Short mmCIF file of N, CA and C and ligand atoms in Angstrom, two decimals:
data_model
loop_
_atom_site.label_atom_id
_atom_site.label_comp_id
_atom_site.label_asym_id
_atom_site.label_seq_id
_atom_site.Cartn_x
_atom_site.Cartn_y
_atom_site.Cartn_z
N UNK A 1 -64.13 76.07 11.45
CA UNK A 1 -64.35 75.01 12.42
C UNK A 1 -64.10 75.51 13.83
N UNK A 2 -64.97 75.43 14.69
CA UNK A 2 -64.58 75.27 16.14
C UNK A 2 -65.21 74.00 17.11
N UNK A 3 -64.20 74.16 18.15
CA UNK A 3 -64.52 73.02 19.20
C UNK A 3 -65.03 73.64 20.19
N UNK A 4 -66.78 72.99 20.36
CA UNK A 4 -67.30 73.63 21.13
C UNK A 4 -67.37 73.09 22.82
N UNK A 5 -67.33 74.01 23.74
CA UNK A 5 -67.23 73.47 25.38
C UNK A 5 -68.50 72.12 25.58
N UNK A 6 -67.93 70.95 25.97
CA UNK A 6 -69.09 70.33 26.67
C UNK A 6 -69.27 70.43 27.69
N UNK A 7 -70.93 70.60 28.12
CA UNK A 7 -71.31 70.35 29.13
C UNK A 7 -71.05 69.32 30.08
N UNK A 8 -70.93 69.25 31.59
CA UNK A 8 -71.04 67.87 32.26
C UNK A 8 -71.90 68.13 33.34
N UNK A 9 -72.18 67.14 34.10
CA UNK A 9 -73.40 66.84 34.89
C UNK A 9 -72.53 67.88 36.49
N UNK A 10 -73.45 68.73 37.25
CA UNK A 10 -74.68 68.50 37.20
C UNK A 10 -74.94 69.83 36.07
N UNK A 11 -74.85 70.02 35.02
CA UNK A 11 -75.27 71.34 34.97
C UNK A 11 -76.84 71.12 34.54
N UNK A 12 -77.75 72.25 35.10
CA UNK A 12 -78.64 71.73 34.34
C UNK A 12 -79.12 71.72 32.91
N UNK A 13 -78.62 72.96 31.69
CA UNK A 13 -78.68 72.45 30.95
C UNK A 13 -78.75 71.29 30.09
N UNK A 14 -78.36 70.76 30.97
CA UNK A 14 -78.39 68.96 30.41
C UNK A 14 -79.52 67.97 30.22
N UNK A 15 -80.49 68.50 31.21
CA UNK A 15 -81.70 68.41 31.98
C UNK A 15 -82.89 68.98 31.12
N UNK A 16 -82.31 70.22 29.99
CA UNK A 16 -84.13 70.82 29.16
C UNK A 16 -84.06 69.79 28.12
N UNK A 17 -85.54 69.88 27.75
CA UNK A 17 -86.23 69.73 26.30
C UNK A 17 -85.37 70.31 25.41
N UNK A 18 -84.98 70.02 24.24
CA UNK A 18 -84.88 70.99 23.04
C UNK A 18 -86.19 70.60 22.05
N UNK A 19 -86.00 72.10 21.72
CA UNK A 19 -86.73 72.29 20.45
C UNK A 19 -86.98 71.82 19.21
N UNK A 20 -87.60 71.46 18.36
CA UNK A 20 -87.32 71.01 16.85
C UNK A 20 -86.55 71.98 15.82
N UNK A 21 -86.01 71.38 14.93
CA UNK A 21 -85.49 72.57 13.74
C UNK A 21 -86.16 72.74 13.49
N UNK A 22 -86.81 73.45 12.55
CA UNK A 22 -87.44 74.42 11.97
C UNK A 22 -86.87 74.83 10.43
N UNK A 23 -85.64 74.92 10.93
CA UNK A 23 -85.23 76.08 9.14
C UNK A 23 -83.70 75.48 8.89
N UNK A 24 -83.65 75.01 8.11
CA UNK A 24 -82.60 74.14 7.59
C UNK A 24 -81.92 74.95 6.69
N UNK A 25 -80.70 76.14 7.04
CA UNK A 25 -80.07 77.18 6.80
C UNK A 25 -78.62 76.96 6.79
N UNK A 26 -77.74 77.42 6.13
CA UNK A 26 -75.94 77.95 6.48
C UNK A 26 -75.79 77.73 8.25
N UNK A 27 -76.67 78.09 8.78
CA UNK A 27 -76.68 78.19 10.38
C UNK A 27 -76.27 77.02 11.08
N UNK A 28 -77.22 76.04 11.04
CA UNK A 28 -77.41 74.56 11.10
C UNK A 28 -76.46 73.93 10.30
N UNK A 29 -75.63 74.23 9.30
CA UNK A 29 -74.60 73.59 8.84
C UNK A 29 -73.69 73.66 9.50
N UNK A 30 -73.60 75.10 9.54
CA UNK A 30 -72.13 75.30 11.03
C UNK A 30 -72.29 74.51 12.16
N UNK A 31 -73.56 74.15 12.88
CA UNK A 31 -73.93 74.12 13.97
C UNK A 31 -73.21 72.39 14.07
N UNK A 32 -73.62 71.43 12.72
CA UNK A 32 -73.23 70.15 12.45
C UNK A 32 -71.93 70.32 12.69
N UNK A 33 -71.30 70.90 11.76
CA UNK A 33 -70.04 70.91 11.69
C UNK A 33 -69.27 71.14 12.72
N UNK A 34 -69.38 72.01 13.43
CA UNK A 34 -68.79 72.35 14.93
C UNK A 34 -69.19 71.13 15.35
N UNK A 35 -70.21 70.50 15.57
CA UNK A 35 -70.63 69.31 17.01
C UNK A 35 -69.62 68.22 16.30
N UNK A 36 -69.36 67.91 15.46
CA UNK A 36 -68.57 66.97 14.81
C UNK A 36 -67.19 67.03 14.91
N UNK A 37 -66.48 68.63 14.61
CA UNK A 37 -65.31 69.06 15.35
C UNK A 37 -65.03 68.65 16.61
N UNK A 38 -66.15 68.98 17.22
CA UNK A 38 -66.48 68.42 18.72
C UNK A 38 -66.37 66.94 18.91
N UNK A 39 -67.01 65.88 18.45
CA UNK A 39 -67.19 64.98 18.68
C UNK A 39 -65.46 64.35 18.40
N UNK A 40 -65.00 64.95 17.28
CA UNK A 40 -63.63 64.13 16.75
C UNK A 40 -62.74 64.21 17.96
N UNK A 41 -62.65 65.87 18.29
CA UNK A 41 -62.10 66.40 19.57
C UNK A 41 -62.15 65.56 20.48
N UNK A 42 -62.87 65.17 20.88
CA UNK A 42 -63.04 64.52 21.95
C UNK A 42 -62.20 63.44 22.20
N UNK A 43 -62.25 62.25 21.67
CA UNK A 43 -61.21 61.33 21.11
C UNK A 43 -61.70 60.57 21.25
N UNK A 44 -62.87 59.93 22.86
CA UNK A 44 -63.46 58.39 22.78
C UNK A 44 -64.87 58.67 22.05
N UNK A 45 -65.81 59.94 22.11
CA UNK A 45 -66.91 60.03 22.09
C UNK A 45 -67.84 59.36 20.24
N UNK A 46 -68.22 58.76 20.66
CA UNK A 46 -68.86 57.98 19.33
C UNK A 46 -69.98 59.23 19.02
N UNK A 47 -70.89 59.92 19.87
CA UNK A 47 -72.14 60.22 19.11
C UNK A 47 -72.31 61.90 20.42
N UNK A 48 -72.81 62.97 19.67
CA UNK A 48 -72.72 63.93 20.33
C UNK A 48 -74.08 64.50 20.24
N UNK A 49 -74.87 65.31 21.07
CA UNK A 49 -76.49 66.07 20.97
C UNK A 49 -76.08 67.09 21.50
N UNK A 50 -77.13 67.90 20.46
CA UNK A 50 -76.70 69.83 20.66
C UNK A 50 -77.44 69.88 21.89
N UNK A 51 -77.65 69.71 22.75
CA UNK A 51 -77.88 70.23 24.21
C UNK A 51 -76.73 70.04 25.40
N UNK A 52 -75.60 68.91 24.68
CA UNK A 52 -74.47 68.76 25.55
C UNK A 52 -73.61 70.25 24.84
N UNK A 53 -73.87 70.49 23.99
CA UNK A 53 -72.89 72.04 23.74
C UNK A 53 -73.66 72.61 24.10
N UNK A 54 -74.65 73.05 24.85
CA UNK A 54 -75.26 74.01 25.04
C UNK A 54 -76.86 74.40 23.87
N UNK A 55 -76.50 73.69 23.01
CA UNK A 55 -78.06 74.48 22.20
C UNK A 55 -79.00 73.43 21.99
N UNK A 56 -80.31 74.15 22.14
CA UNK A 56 -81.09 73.51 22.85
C UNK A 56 -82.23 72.93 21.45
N UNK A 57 -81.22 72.62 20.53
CA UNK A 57 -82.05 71.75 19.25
C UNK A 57 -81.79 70.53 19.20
N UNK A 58 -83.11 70.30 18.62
CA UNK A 58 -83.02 68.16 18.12
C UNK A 58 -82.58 67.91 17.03
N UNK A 59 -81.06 68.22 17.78
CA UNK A 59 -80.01 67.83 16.49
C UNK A 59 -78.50 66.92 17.21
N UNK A 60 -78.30 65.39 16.53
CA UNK A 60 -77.73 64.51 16.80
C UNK A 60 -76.75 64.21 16.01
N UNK A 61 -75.51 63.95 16.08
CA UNK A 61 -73.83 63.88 15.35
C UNK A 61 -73.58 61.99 16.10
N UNK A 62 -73.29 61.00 14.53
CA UNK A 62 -72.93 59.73 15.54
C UNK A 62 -71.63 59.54 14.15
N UNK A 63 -71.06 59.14 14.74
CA UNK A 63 -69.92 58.28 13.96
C UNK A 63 -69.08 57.57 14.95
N UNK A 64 -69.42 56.16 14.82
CA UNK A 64 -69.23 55.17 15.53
C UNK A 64 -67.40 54.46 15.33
N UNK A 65 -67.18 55.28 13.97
CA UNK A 65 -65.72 55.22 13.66
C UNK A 65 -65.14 53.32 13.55
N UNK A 66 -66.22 52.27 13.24
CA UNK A 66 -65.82 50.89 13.29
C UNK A 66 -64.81 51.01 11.90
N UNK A 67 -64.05 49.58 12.65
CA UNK A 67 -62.56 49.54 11.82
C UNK A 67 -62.07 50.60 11.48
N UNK A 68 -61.73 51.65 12.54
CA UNK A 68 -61.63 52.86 12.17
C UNK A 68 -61.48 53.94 10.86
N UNK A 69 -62.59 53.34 10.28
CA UNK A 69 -63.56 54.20 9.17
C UNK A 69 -64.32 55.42 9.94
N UNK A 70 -64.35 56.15 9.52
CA UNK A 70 -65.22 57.60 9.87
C UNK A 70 -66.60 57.15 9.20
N UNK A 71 -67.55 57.22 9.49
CA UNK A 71 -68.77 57.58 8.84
C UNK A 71 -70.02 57.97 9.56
N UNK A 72 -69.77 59.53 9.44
CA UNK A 72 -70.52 60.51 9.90
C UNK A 72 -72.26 60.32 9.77
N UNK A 73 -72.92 60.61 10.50
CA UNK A 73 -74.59 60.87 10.21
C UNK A 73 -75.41 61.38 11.17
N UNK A 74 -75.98 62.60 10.39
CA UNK A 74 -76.64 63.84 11.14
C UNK A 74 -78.37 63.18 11.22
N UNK A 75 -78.86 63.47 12.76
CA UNK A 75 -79.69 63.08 12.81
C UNK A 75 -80.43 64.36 13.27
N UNK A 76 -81.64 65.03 12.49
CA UNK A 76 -82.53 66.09 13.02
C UNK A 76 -84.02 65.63 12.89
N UNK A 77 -84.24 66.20 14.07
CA UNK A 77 -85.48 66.04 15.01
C UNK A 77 -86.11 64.25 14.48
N UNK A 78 -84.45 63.71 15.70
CA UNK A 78 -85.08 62.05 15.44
C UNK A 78 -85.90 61.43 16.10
N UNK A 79 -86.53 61.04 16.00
CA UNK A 79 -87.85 60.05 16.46
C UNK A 79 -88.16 58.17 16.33
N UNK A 80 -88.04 57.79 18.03
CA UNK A 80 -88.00 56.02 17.96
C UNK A 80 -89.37 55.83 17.46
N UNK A 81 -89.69 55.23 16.23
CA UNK A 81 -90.74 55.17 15.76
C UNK A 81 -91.15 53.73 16.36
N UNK A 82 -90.60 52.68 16.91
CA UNK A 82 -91.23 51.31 17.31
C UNK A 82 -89.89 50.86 18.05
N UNK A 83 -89.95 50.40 19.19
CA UNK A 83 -88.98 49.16 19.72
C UNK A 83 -89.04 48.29 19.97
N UNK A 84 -87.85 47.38 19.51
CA UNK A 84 -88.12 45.55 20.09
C UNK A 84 -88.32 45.24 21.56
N UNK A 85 -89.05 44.18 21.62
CA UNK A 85 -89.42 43.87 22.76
C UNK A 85 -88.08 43.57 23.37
N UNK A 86 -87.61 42.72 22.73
CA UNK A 86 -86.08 42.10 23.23
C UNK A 86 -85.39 43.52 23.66
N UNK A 87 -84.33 43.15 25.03
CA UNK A 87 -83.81 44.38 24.93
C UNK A 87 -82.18 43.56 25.18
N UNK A 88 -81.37 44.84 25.30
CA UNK A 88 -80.01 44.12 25.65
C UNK A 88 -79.33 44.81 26.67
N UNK A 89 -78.87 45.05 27.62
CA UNK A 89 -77.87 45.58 28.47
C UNK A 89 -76.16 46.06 28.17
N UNK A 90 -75.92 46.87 27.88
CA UNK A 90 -74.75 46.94 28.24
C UNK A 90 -73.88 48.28 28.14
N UNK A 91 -72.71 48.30 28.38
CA UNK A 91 -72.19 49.46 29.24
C UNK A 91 -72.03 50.63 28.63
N UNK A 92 -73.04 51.52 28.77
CA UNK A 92 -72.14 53.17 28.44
C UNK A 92 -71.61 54.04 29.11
N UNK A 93 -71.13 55.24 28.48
CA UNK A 93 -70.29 56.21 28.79
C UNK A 93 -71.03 57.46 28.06
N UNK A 94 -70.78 58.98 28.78
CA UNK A 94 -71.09 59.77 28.10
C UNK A 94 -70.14 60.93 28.06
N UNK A 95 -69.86 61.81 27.03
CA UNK A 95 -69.19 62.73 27.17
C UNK A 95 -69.26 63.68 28.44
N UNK A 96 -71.06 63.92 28.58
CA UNK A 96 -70.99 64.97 29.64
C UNK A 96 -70.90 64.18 30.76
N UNK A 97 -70.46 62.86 31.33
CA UNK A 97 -69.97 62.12 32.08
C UNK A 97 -68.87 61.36 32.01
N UNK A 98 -67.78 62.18 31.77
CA UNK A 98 -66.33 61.56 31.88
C UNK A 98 -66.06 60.96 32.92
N UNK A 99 -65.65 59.38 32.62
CA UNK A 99 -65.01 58.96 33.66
C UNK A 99 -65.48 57.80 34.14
N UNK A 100 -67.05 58.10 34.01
CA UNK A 100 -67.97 56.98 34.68
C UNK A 100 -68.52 55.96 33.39
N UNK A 101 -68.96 55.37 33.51
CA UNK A 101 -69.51 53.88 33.14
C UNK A 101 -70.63 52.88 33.78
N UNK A 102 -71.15 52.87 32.80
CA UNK A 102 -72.50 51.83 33.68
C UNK A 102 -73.12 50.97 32.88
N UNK A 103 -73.79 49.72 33.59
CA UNK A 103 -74.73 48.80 32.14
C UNK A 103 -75.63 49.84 32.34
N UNK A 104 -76.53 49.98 31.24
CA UNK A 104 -77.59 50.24 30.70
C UNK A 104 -78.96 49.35 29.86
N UNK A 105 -80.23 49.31 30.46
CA UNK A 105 -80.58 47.88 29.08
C UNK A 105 -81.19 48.82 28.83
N UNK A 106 -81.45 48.70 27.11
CA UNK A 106 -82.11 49.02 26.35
C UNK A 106 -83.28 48.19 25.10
N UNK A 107 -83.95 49.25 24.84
CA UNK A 107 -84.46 47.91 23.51
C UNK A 107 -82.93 47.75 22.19
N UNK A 108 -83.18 46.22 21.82
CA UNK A 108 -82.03 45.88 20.81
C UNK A 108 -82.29 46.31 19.95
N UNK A 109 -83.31 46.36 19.28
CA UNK A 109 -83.68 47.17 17.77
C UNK A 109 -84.43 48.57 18.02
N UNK A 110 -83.97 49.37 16.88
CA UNK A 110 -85.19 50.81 17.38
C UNK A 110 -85.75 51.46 15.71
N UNK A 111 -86.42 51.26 15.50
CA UNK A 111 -87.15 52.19 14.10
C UNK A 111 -86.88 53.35 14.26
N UNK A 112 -85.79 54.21 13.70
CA UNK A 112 -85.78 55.84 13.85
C UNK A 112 -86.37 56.72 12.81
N UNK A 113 -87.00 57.50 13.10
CA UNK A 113 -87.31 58.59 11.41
C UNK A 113 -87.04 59.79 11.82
N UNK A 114 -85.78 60.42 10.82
CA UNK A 114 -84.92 61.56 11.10
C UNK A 114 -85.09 62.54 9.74
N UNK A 115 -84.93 63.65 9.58
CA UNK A 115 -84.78 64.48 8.36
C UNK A 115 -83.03 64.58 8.23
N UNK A 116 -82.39 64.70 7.12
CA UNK A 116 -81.18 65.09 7.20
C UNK A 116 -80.99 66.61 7.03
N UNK A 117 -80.01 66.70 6.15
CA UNK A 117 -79.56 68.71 6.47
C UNK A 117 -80.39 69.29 5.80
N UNK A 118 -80.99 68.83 4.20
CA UNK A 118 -81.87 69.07 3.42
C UNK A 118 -83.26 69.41 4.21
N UNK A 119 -83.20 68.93 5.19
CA UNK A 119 -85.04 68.60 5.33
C UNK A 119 -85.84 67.23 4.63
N UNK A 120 -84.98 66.40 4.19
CA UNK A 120 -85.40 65.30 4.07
C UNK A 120 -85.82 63.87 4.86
N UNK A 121 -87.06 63.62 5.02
CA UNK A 121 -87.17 62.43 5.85
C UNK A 121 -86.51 61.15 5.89
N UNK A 122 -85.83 60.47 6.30
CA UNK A 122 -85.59 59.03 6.18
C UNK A 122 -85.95 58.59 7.58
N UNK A 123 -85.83 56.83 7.10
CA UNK A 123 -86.58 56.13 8.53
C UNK A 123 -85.35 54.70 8.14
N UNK A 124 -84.93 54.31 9.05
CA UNK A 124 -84.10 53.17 9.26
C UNK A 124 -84.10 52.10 10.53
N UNK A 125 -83.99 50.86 10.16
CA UNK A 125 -83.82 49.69 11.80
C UNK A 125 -82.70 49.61 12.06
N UNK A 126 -82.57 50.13 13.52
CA UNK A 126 -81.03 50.19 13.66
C UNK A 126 -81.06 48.83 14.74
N UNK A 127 -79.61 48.14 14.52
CA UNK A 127 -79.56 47.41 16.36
C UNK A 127 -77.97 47.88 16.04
N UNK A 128 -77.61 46.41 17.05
CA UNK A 128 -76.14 46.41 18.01
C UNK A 128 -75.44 47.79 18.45
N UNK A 129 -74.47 48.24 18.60
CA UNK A 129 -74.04 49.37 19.02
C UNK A 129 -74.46 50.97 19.08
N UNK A 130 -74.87 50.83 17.04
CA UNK A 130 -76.00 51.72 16.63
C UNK A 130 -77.18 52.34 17.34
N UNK A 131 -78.10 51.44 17.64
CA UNK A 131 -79.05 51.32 18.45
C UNK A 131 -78.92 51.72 19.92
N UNK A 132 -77.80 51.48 20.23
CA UNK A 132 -77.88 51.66 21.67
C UNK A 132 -77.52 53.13 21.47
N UNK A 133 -76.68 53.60 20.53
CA UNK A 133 -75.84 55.10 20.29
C UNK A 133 -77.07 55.68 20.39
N UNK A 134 -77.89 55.56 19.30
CA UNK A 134 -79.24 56.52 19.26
C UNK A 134 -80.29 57.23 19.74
N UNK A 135 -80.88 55.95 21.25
CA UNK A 135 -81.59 55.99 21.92
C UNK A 135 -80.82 56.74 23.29
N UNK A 136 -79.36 56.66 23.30
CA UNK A 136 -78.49 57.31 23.70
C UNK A 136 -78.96 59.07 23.62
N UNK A 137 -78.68 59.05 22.56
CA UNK A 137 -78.96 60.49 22.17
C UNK A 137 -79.96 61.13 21.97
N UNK A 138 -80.81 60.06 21.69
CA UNK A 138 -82.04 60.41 21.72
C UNK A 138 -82.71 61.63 23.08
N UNK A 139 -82.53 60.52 23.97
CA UNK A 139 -82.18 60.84 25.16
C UNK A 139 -81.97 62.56 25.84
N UNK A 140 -81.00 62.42 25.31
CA UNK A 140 -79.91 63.67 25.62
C UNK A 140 -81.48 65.21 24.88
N UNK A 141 -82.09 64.67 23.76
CA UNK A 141 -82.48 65.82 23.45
C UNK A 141 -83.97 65.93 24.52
N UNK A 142 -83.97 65.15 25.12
CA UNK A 142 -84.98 64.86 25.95
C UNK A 142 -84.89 65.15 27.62
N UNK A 143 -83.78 65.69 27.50
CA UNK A 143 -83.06 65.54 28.94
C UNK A 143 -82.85 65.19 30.09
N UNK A 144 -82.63 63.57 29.47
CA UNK A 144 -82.71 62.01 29.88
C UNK A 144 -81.00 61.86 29.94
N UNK A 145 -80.14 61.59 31.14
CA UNK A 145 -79.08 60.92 30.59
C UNK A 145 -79.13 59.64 31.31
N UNK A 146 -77.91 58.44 30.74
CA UNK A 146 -78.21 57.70 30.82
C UNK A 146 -78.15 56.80 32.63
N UNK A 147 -77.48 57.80 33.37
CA UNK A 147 -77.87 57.62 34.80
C UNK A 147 -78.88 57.61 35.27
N UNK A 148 -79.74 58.45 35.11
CA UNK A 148 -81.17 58.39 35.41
C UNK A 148 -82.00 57.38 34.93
N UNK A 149 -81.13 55.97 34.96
CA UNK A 149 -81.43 54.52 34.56
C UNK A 149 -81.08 53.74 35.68
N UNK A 150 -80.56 54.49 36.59
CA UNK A 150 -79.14 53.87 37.27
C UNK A 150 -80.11 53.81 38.76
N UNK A 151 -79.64 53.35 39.84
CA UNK A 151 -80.11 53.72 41.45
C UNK A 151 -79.92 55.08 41.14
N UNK A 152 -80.23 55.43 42.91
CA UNK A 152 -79.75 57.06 43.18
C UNK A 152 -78.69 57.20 43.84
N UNK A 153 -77.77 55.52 44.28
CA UNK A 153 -76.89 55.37 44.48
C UNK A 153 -75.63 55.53 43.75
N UNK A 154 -76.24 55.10 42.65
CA UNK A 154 -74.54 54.92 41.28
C UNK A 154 -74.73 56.13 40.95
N UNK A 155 -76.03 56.61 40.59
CA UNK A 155 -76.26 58.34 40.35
C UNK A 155 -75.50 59.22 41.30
N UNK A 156 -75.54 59.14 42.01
CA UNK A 156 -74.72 60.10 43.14
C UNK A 156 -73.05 59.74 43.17
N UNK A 157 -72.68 58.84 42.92
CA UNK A 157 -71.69 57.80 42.58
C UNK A 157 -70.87 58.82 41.66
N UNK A 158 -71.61 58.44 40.54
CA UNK A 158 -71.39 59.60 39.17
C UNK A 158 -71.25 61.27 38.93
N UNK A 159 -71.80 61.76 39.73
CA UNK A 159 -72.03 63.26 40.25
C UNK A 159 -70.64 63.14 40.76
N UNK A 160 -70.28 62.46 41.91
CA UNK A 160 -69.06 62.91 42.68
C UNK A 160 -68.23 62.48 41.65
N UNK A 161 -67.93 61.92 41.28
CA UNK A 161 -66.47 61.00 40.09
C UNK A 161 -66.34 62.63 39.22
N UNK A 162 -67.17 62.58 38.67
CA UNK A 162 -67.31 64.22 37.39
C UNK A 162 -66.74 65.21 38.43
N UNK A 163 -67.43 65.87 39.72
CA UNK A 163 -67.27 66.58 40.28
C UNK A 163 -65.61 66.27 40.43
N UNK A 164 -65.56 65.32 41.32
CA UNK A 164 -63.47 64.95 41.58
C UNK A 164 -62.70 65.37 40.23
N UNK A 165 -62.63 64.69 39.30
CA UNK A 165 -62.00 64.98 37.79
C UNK A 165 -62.29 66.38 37.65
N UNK A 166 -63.28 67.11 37.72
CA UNK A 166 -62.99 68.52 37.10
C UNK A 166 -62.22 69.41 38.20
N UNK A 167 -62.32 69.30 40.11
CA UNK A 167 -61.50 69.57 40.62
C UNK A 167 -60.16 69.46 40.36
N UNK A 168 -59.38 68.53 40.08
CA UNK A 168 -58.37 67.86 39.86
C UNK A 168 -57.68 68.38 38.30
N UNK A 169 -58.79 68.48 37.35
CA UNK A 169 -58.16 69.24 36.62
C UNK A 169 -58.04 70.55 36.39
N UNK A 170 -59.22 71.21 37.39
CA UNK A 170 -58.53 72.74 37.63
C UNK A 170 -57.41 72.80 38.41
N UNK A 171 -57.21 72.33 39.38
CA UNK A 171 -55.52 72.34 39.63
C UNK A 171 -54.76 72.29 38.81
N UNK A 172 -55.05 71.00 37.96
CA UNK A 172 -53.83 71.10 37.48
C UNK A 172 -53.52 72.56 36.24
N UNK A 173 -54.39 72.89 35.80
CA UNK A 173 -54.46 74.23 35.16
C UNK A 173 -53.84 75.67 35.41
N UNK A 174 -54.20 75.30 37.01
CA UNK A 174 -53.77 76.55 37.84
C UNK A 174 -52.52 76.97 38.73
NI1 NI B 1 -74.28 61.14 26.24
#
């Protein structure tokens, strides 16, 4: 197991496309497993995408941890197959944006179709929290975060807050 570095804004890594899997190997198991190390690590983070560690695949880690139950689910090369018209608003957070917070609206329901570790297809309707997690991450492999929803006001807002906190904690390091 390792805990891998997250990215935070501005880097641009955050910013490419990733790629699709391809080859569903020992490789990609590690790769889960680490982002999940990662994600636990973290302590608030509900849902993690391999482009916030750095690799640049459409591969998604969510465990939403309700009634604090764990229940893990790997999402590769996921796809919003239909969204509700209805949408809903409300506030996220992202790992590679510690600190900050914002509403967000989104659609309330989303049709996803994902392969799991196998290479197997499944397709599911997700809403409430779920839903918002997904399209979340979705996101991320798209290199969409969820500021770039925001003005260019709260956006810039957000840049400096990240920027202050990581000053602040290299001091204190040093
Ligand atoms: Ni995020």
């Amino acid at each position: 197991m390792s805990i891998l570095e997250i990215l935070t804004i501005p880097d641009k890594r955050l910013k490419c496309k990733s790629s699709e899997v391809k080859i569903f190997d020992n490789n990609l198991k590690m790769i889960i497993e680490d982002m999940f190390d990662t994600l636990y690590d973290s302590g608030n983070g509900i849902g993690l995408a391999a482009p916030q560690v750095g690799i640049k695949k459409r591969i998604v880690v969510i465990d939403l941890k309700e009634n604090n139950k764990s229940s893990p689910v790997v999402f590769i090369n996921p796809r919003i197959l239909k969204k509700s018209p209805e949408k809903s608003s409300n506030e996220e957070g992202c790992l590679s944006i510690p600190g900050y917070y914002a509403d967000v609206e989104r659609a309330k329901e989303v049709e996803v179709e994902w392969l799991d570790l196998k290479g197997k297809k499944n397709k599911k309707i997700y809403s409430g929290l779920f839903s918002i997690c997904i399209q979340h991450e979705i996101d991320h492999l798209d290199g969409i975060l969820f500021i770039d929803y925001l003005s260019s006001l709260k956006k810039k807002r957000a840049i400096e807050k990240v920027k202050k906190l990581k000053k602040k904690k290299n001091e204190e390091t040093t």
